[in-house]
Amino acid sequence: MKINIPLWVGVMISLSISTFATDTAETLFDAKCAVCHTKTRPTDMNNIVAPAIMGVMRHIKMSYPQKEDAVKFMVDYVLEPSKSKAICMPQKIERFGLMPSQKGNVSKEELTKISNWLYDNYPPAGFRGMGHGKGMMQGKGR
Ligand code: HEC
C-alpha cells in the first residue's frame, strides 16, 4: 500500500519552483527589461542606465491611475517610445536618453503580461493611495 507522500512533496516542490516553469510575467521582465530597469532600489545611482522600475511605475500610476490605461500606455510606449508620450520627468530622458524601442525583443502579448504584472506589483506595498478614480476618461483613445 503506497502512501502519497511523494505526491505531496511533489506538489510542494512544483509550487515553489513554479516561477521558473513557464514564461511568467516576472521571468519575462527579468529577461527583457531588467537589464536596464532594476527591480530594487539602485545601490549605485551612477551605474544605472534607466530609471528603476518602482520609480517608473510610480509615475505611470500618477498619470494613468486606471490599470487599463496604464497597461495600454506601457505596451505602446515600450514598442514606440517618444519624448512627447513620455510621462517620466524630462531630466530622466536627458540623462538616460530615450528608451530604445523594444520591438523585436518583446511581443505585444508578452508586454501586456509584463505590464499587468508591473501594475499589480510596483511600486511595492506601502504605496496604495490610488483607490479613487471613476473611469472618467473611459480610455477610448481618440
Ligand atoms: C536598453 C535599456 C532598456 C530596456 C531593455 C528597457 N528599457 Fe524601459 N526605459 C529605458 C530608459 C533609458 C528609460 C527612460 C527614458 C524614457 O522614458 O524613454 C525607460 C523608460 C521606461 C518607461 C517609462 C516611459 C515614460 O513614460 O517615460 C517604461 C514604462 C518602461 N521603460 C518599460 C520597459 C519595459 C516594460 C521593458 C521590457 C519590455 C523595458 N522598459 C526595457 C531603457 C530600457
Coordinates of N, CA and C and ligand atoms in Angstrom, one line a residue:
M1 N 0.8 -1.2 0.0 CA 0.0 0.0 0.0 C 0.9 1.3 0.0
K2 N 0.8 2.0 -1.1 CA 1.6 3.2 -1.2 C 1.0 4.4 -0.5
I3 N 1.7 5.1 0.2 CA 1.2 6.3 0.8 C 1.6 7.4 -0.2
N4 N 0.9 8.5 0.0 CA 1.1 9.5 -1.1 C 2.0 10.7 -0.7
I5 N 2.9 10.4 0.1 CA 3.9 11.5 0.4 C 4.6 12.0 -0.8
P6 N 5.0 11.1 -1.7 CA 5.7 11.6 -2.9 C 4.9 12.7 -3.6
L7 N 3.6 12.4 -3.8 CA 2.8 13.4 -4.4 C 2.8 14.7 -3.7
W8 N 2.6 14.6 -2.4 CA 2.5 15.8 -1.6 C 3.8 16.6 -1.7
V9 N 4.9 15.9 -1.6 CA 6.2 16.5 -1.7 C 6.3 17.2 -3.1
G10 N 5.9 16.4 -4.1 CA 5.9 16.9 -5.5 C 5.2 18.2 -5.6
V11 N 4.0 18.3 -5.0 CA 3.2 19.5 -5.1 C 3.9 20.7 -4.5
M12 N 4.5 20.4 -3.3 CA 5.2 21.5 -2.7 C 6.4 22.0 -3.5
I13 N 7.1 21.0 -4.1 CA 8.2 21.4 -4.9 C 7.7 22.2 -6.2
S14 N 6.7 21.7 -6.8 CA 6.3 22.4 -8.0 C 5.7 23.8 -7.7
L15 N 5.1 23.9 -6.5 CA 4.7 25.2 -6.1 C 5.8 26.2 -5.9
S16 N 6.9 25.7 -5.3 CA 8.0 26.6 -5.0 C 8.8 26.9 -6.2
I17 N 8.8 26.1 -7.2 CA 9.6 26.4 -8.4 C 8.7 26.8 -9.6
S18 N 7.5 27.0 -9.4 CA 6.6 27.3 -10.5 C 7.0 28.5 -11.2
T19 N 7.6 29.5 -10.6 CA 8.0 30.7 -11.3 C 9.0 30.4 -12.4
F20 N 9.7 29.3 -12.3 CA 10.7 29.0 -13.4 C 10.1 28.2 -14.5
A21 N 8.9 27.7 -14.2 CA 8.4 26.7 -15.2 C 8.1 27.2 -16.5
T22 N 7.4 28.4 -16.5 CA 7.0 28.9 -17.8 C 7.4 30.4 -17.9
D23 N 7.0 31.0 -18.9 CA 7.3 32.4 -19.1 C 6.3 33.2 -18.3
T24 N 6.5 33.4 -17.0 CA 5.6 34.2 -16.2 C 6.0 35.7 -16.5
A25 N 5.1 36.6 -16.1 CA 5.4 38.0 -16.4 C 6.8 38.3 -15.7
E26 N 7.0 37.8 -14.6 CA 8.3 38.2 -13.9 C 9.5 37.7 -14.7
T27 N 9.5 36.4 -15.1 CA 10.6 36.0 -15.9 C 10.8 36.7 -17.2
L28 N 9.7 37.1 -17.8 CA 9.7 37.9 -19.0 C 10.4 39.2 -18.7
F29 N 9.9 39.8 -17.6 CA 10.5 41.1 -17.2 C 12.0 41.0 -17.0
D30 N 12.4 39.9 -16.2 CA 13.8 39.7 -15.9 C 14.6 39.5 -17.2
A31 N 14.0 38.8 -18.1 CA 14.8 38.6 -19.4 C 14.8 39.8 -20.3
K32 N 13.8 40.6 -20.3 CA 13.7 41.6 -21.3 C 13.8 43.0 -20.9
C33 N 13.6 43.2 -19.6 CA 13.5 44.6 -19.1 C 14.5 44.9 -18.0
A34 N 14.8 43.9 -17.2 CA 15.6 44.1 -16.0 C 17.1 44.5 -16.3
V35 N 17.5 44.1 -17.5 CA 18.9 44.6 -17.9 C 19.0 46.1 -17.7
C36 N 18.0 46.8 -18.0 CA 18.0 48.2 -17.8 C 17.3 48.7 -16.6
H37 N 16.1 48.2 -16.4 CA 15.3 48.6 -15.2 C 15.5 47.7 -14.0
T38 N 16.2 48.2 -13.0 CA 16.4 47.3 -11.8 C 15.0 47.2 -11.1
K39 N 14.9 46.1 -10.4 CA 13.6 45.8 -9.6 C 13.8 46.3 -8.2
T40 N 15.0 46.6 -7.8 CA 15.2 47.1 -6.5 C 15.7 48.5 -6.5
R41 N 15.8 49.1 -5.4 CA 16.3 50.5 -5.3 C 17.8 50.3 -5.7
P42 N 18.2 51.1 -6.7 CA 19.6 51.0 -7.2 C 20.6 51.3 -6.0
T43 N 21.6 50.5 -5.9 CA 22.6 50.8 -4.9 C 23.6 51.8 -5.3
D44 N 23.8 51.9 -6.6 CA 24.8 52.9 -7.1 C 24.1 53.7 -8.2
M45 N 23.6 54.8 -7.9 CA 22.9 55.6 -8.8 C 23.8 56.0 -10.1
N46 N 25.1 55.9 -9.9 CA 25.9 56.3 -11.0 C 26.0 55.2 -12.1
N47 N 25.6 54.0 -11.7 CA 25.8 52.9 -12.7 C 24.5 52.5 -13.4
I48 N 23.4 53.1 -13.1 CA 22.2 52.7 -13.7 C 22.0 53.3 -15.1
V49 N 21.4 52.5 -16.0 CA 21.2 53.0 -17.4 C 19.8 53.4 -17.6
A50 N 18.9 53.2 -16.7 CA 17.5 53.5 -16.8 C 16.9 53.7 -15.4
P51 N 15.7 54.4 -15.3 CA 15.1 54.5 -14.0 C 14.7 53.2 -13.5
A52 N 14.8 53.0 -12.2 CA 14.4 51.7 -11.5 C 12.9 51.6 -11.7
I53 N 12.4 50.4 -11.9 CA 11.0 50.2 -12.3 C 10.0 50.7 -11.2
M54 N 10.4 50.7 -10.0 CA 9.4 51.2 -9.0 C 9.2 52.7 -9.2
G55 N 10.2 53.4 -9.6 CA 10.0 54.8 -9.9 C 9.2 55.0 -11.1
V56 N 9.5 54.2 -12.1 CA 8.7 54.3 -13.4 C 7.2 54.1 -13.1
M57 N 7.0 53.0 -12.3 CA 5.6 52.7 -12.1 C 4.9 53.7 -11.2
R58 N 5.6 54.3 -10.3 CA 5.0 55.4 -9.5 C 4.5 56.5 -10.4
H59 N 5.4 56.9 -11.4 CA 5.0 58.0 -12.2 C 3.8 57.5 -13.2
I60 N 3.9 56.3 -13.6 CA 2.9 55.9 -14.5 C 1.5 55.9 -13.8
K61 N 1.5 55.5 -12.6 CA 0.2 55.5 -11.9 C -0.3 56.9 -11.5
M62 N 0.6 57.8 -11.4 CA 0.2 59.2 -11.2 C -0.5 59.7 -12.5
S63 N 0.0 59.3 -13.7 CA -0.6 59.8 -14.9 C -1.7 58.9 -15.4
Y64 N -1.6 57.6 -15.1 CA -2.7 56.7 -15.5 C -3.1 55.8 -14.3
P65 N -4.0 56.4 -13.5 CA -4.4 55.7 -12.3 C -5.2 54.4 -12.7
Q66 N -5.9 54.4 -13.8 CA -6.6 53.2 -14.2 C -5.7 52.2 -14.8
K67 N -5.8 50.9 -14.3 CA -5.0 49.9 -14.8 C -5.0 49.7 -16.3
E68 N -6.2 49.7 -16.8 CA -6.4 49.5 -18.3 C -5.6 50.6 -19.1
D69 N -5.7 51.8 -18.7 CA -5.0 52.9 -19.4 C -3.4 52.8 -19.2
A70 N -3.0 52.4 -18.0 CA -1.6 52.3 -17.7 C -1.0 51.2 -18.6
V71 N -1.7 50.0 -18.6 CA -1.2 48.9 -19.4 C -1.1 49.3 -20.9
K72 N -2.2 50.0 -21.4 CA -2.2 50.4 -22.7 C -1.0 51.4 -23.0
F73 N -0.8 52.3 -22.1 CA 0.3 53.2 -22.3 C 1.6 52.5 -22.4
M74 N 1.9 51.6 -21.4 CA 3.2 50.9 -21.4 C 3.4 50.0 -22.6
V75 N 2.4 49.3 -23.1 CA 2.5 48.5 -24.3 C 2.9 49.4 -25.4
D76 N 2.2 50.5 -25.6 CA 2.5 51.4 -26.6 C 3.9 52.0 -26.5
Y77 N 4.2 52.5 -25.3 CA 5.5 53.2 -25.2 C 6.7 52.3 -25.4
V78 N 6.7 51.1 -24.9 CA 7.8 50.2 -25.0 C 8.1 49.9 -26.4
L79 N 7.1 49.8 -27.3 CA 7.3 49.5 -28.7 C 7.6 50.7 -29.5
E80 N 7.0 51.9 -29.1 CA 7.2 53.1 -29.8 C 7.5 54.3 -28.8
P81 N 8.7 54.2 -28.2 CA 9.0 55.3 -27.3 C 9.1 56.7 -28.0
S82 N 8.6 57.7 -27.4 CA 8.9 59.0 -27.9 C 8.8 60.0 -26.8
K83 N 9.5 61.1 -27.0 CA 9.6 62.1 -26.0 C 8.3 62.7 -25.6
S84 N 7.4 62.9 -26.6 CA 6.1 63.5 -26.4 C 5.2 62.6 -25.6
K85 N 5.4 61.3 -25.7 CA 4.5 60.4 -24.9 C 5.0 60.2 -23.5
A86 N 6.3 60.4 -23.3 CA 6.9 60.0 -22.0 C 6.2 60.7 -20.8
I87 N 6.0 59.9 -19.8 CA 5.4 60.5 -18.6 C 6.5 60.8 -17.5
C88 N 7.7 60.2 -17.7 CA 8.7 60.4 -16.7 C 9.3 61.8 -16.9
M89 N 10.0 62.3 -15.9 CA 10.5 63.6 -15.9 C 11.5 63.9 -17.0
P90 N 11.4 65.0 -17.6 CA 12.3 65.3 -18.8 C 13.8 65.1 -18.4
Q91 N 14.1 65.4 -17.2 CA 15.5 65.2 -16.8 C 16.0 63.7 -17.0
K92 N 15.0 62.8 -16.8 CA 15.3 61.4 -17.0 C 15.7 61.1 -18.4
I93 N 15.0 61.6 -19.3 CA 15.3 61.4 -20.7 C 16.6 62.1 -21.1
E94 N 16.8 63.3 -20.5 CA 18.1 63.9 -20.8 C 19.2 63.1 -20.3
R95 N 19.0 62.5 -19.1 CA 20.1 61.8 -18.5 C 20.3 60.4 -19.2
F96 N 19.3 59.7 -19.4 CA 19.4 58.3 -19.9 C 19.2 58.2 -21.4
G97 N 18.7 59.2 -22.0 CA 18.3 59.1 -23.4 C 17.0 58.5 -23.5
L98 N 16.3 58.6 -24.6 CA 15.0 58.0 -24.8 C 15.2 56.4 -24.8
M99 N 14.2 55.8 -24.2 CA 14.3 54.3 -24.2 C 14.3 53.8 -25.6
P100 N 15.2 52.9 -25.9 CA 15.2 52.3 -27.3 C 13.9 51.4 -27.5
S101 N 13.3 51.5 -28.6 CA 12.1 50.6 -28.8 C 12.5 49.2 -28.6
Q102 N 11.6 48.5 -28.0 CA 11.8 47.0 -27.7 C 11.1 46.1 -28.7
K103 N 10.8 46.7 -29.8 CA 10.2 45.9 -30.9 C 11.1 44.9 -31.3
G104 N 10.7 43.6 -31.4 CA 11.6 42.6 -31.8 C 12.2 41.9 -30.6
N105 N 12.3 42.6 -29.5 CA 12.7 42.0 -28.2 C 11.6 41.4 -27.5
V106 N 10.4 42.1 -27.5 CA 9.3 41.6 -26.8 C 8.0 41.8 -27.6
S107 N 7.2 40.8 -27.5 CA 5.9 40.8 -28.3 C 4.9 41.6 -27.6
K108 N 3.9 42.0 -28.3 CA 2.8 42.8 -27.7 C 2.1 42.0 -26.6
E109 N 2.0 40.7 -26.8 CA 1.4 39.8 -25.9 C 2.2 39.7 -24.6
E110 N 3.5 39.5 -24.8 CA 4.4 39.4 -23.6 C 4.3 40.7 -22.8
L111 N 4.3 41.8 -23.6 CA 4.3 43.1 -23.0 C 3.1 43.4 -22.2
T112 N 1.9 42.9 -22.7 CA 0.7 43.1 -21.9 C 0.8 42.3 -20.6
K113 N 1.3 41.1 -20.7 CA 1.5 40.3 -19.5 C 2.4 41.1 -18.5
I114 N 3.6 41.5 -19.0 CA 4.5 42.2 -18.1 C 3.9 43.5 -17.5
S115 N 3.2 44.2 -18.3 CA 2.6 45.5 -17.9 C 1.5 45.3 -16.8
N116 N 0.7 44.2 -17.0 CA -0.3 43.9 -15.9 C 0.4 43.6 -14.6
W117 N 1.4 42.8 -14.8 CA 2.2 42.3 -13.6 C 2.8 43.5 -12.9
L118 N 3.4 44.4 -13.7 CA 4.1 45.6 -13.1 C 3.1 46.4 -12.4
Y119 N 1.9 46.6 -13.0 CA 0.9 47.4 -12.4 C 0.5 46.9 -11.0
D120 N 0.4 45.5 -11.0 CA -0.1 44.9 -9.8 C 1.0 44.9 -8.7
N121 N 2.3 44.9 -9.1 CA 3.3 44.7 -8.1 C 4.2 45.9 -7.8
Y122 N 4.1 46.9 -8.6 CA 5.0 48.1 -8.4 C 4.2 49.4 -8.4
P123 N 4.7 50.4 -7.6 CA 5.7 50.2 -6.6 C 5.3 49.3 -5.5
P124 N 6.2 48.7 -4.8 CA 5.8 47.7 -3.8 C 4.9 48.2 -2.7
A125 N 4.3 47.3 -2.0 CA 3.4 47.6 -0.9 C 3.8 48.8 -0.1
G126 N 2.8 49.5 0.5 CA 3.2 50.7 1.2 C 2.8 51.9 0.4
F127 N 2.5 51.7 -0.8 CA 2.2 52.7 -1.7 C 0.8 52.4 -2.3
R128 N -0.2 52.7 -1.6 CA -1.6 52.2 -2.0 C -2.6 53.3 -2.0
G129 N -2.2 54.5 -2.4 CA -3.1 55.6 -2.3 C -4.0 55.9 -3.5
M130 N -4.2 55.0 -4.3 CA -4.9 55.3 -5.6 C -6.3 54.7 -5.8
G131 N -7.0 54.6 -4.7 CA -8.3 53.9 -4.7 C -9.4 54.7 -5.3
H132 N -9.2 56.0 -5.6 CA -10.4 56.7 -6.2 C -10.4 56.6 -7.7
G133 N -11.0 57.5 -8.4 CA -11.0 57.5 -9.9 C -12.2 56.7 -10.3
K134 N -13.0 57.3 -11.2 CA -14.2 56.6 -11.5 C -14.2 56.3 -13.0
G135 N -13.1 56.3 -13.6 CA -13.1 55.9 -15.0 C -13.7 57.1 -15.9
M136 N -13.4 58.3 -15.5 CA -14.0 59.4 -16.2 C -13.6 59.5 -17.7
M137 N -12.4 59.0 -18.0 CA -11.9 59.2 -19.4 C -12.3 58.0 -20.2
Q138 N -12.7 56.9 -19.7 CA -13.1 55.8 -20.4 C -12.1 55.1 -21.3
G139 N -10.9 55.7 -21.3 CA -9.8 55.1 -22.1 C -10.1 54.8 -23.6
K140 N -10.8 55.7 -24.2 CA -11.2 55.4 -25.6 C -10.2 55.7 -26.6
G141 N -9.1 56.3 -26.2 CA -8.1 56.7 -27.2 C -8.7 57.8 -28.0
R142 N -8.4 58.0 -29.2 CA -9.0 59.1 -29.9 C -9.5 58.6 -31.3
Ligands
HEC1 C1 18.2 49.2 -23.3 C2 17.6 49.6 -22.0 C3 16.2 49.4 -21.7 C4 15.4 48.3 -21.8 C5 15.9 46.9 -22.3 C6 14.1 48.6 -21.4 N1 14.0 49.9 -21.1 FE1 12.4 50.9 -20.4 N2 13.4 52.7 -20.3 C7 14.8 52.8 -20.6 C8 15.2 54.2 -20.4 C9 16.6 54.7 -20.6 C10 14.0 54.9 -20.0 C11 13.9 56.4 -19.6 C12 13.7 57.3 -20.8 C13 12.3 57.2 -21.4 O1 11.4 57.4 -20.6 O2 12.2 57.0 -22.6 C14 12.9 53.9 -19.9 C15 11.6 54.2 -19.6 C16 10.6 53.2 -19.5 C17 9.3 53.5 -19.1 C18 8.7 54.9 -18.8 C19 8.3 55.6 -20.0 C20 8.0 57.1 -19.9 O3 6.9 57.4 -19.9 O4 8.9 57.9 -19.7 C21 8.6 52.4 -19.1 C22 7.1 52.1 -18.8 C23 9.5 51.3 -19.5 N3 10.7 51.9 -19.7 C24 9.2 50.0 -19.6 C25 10.0 49.0 -20.0 C26 9.6 47.6 -20.2 C27 8.3 47.0 -19.8 C28 10.7 47.0 -20.7 C29 10.9 45.5 -21.1 C30 10.0 45.0 -22.1 C31 11.8 47.9 -20.8 N4 11.3 49.2 -20.4 C32 13.1 47.7 -21.3 C33 15.6 51.8 -21.0 C34 15.3 50.5 -21.3

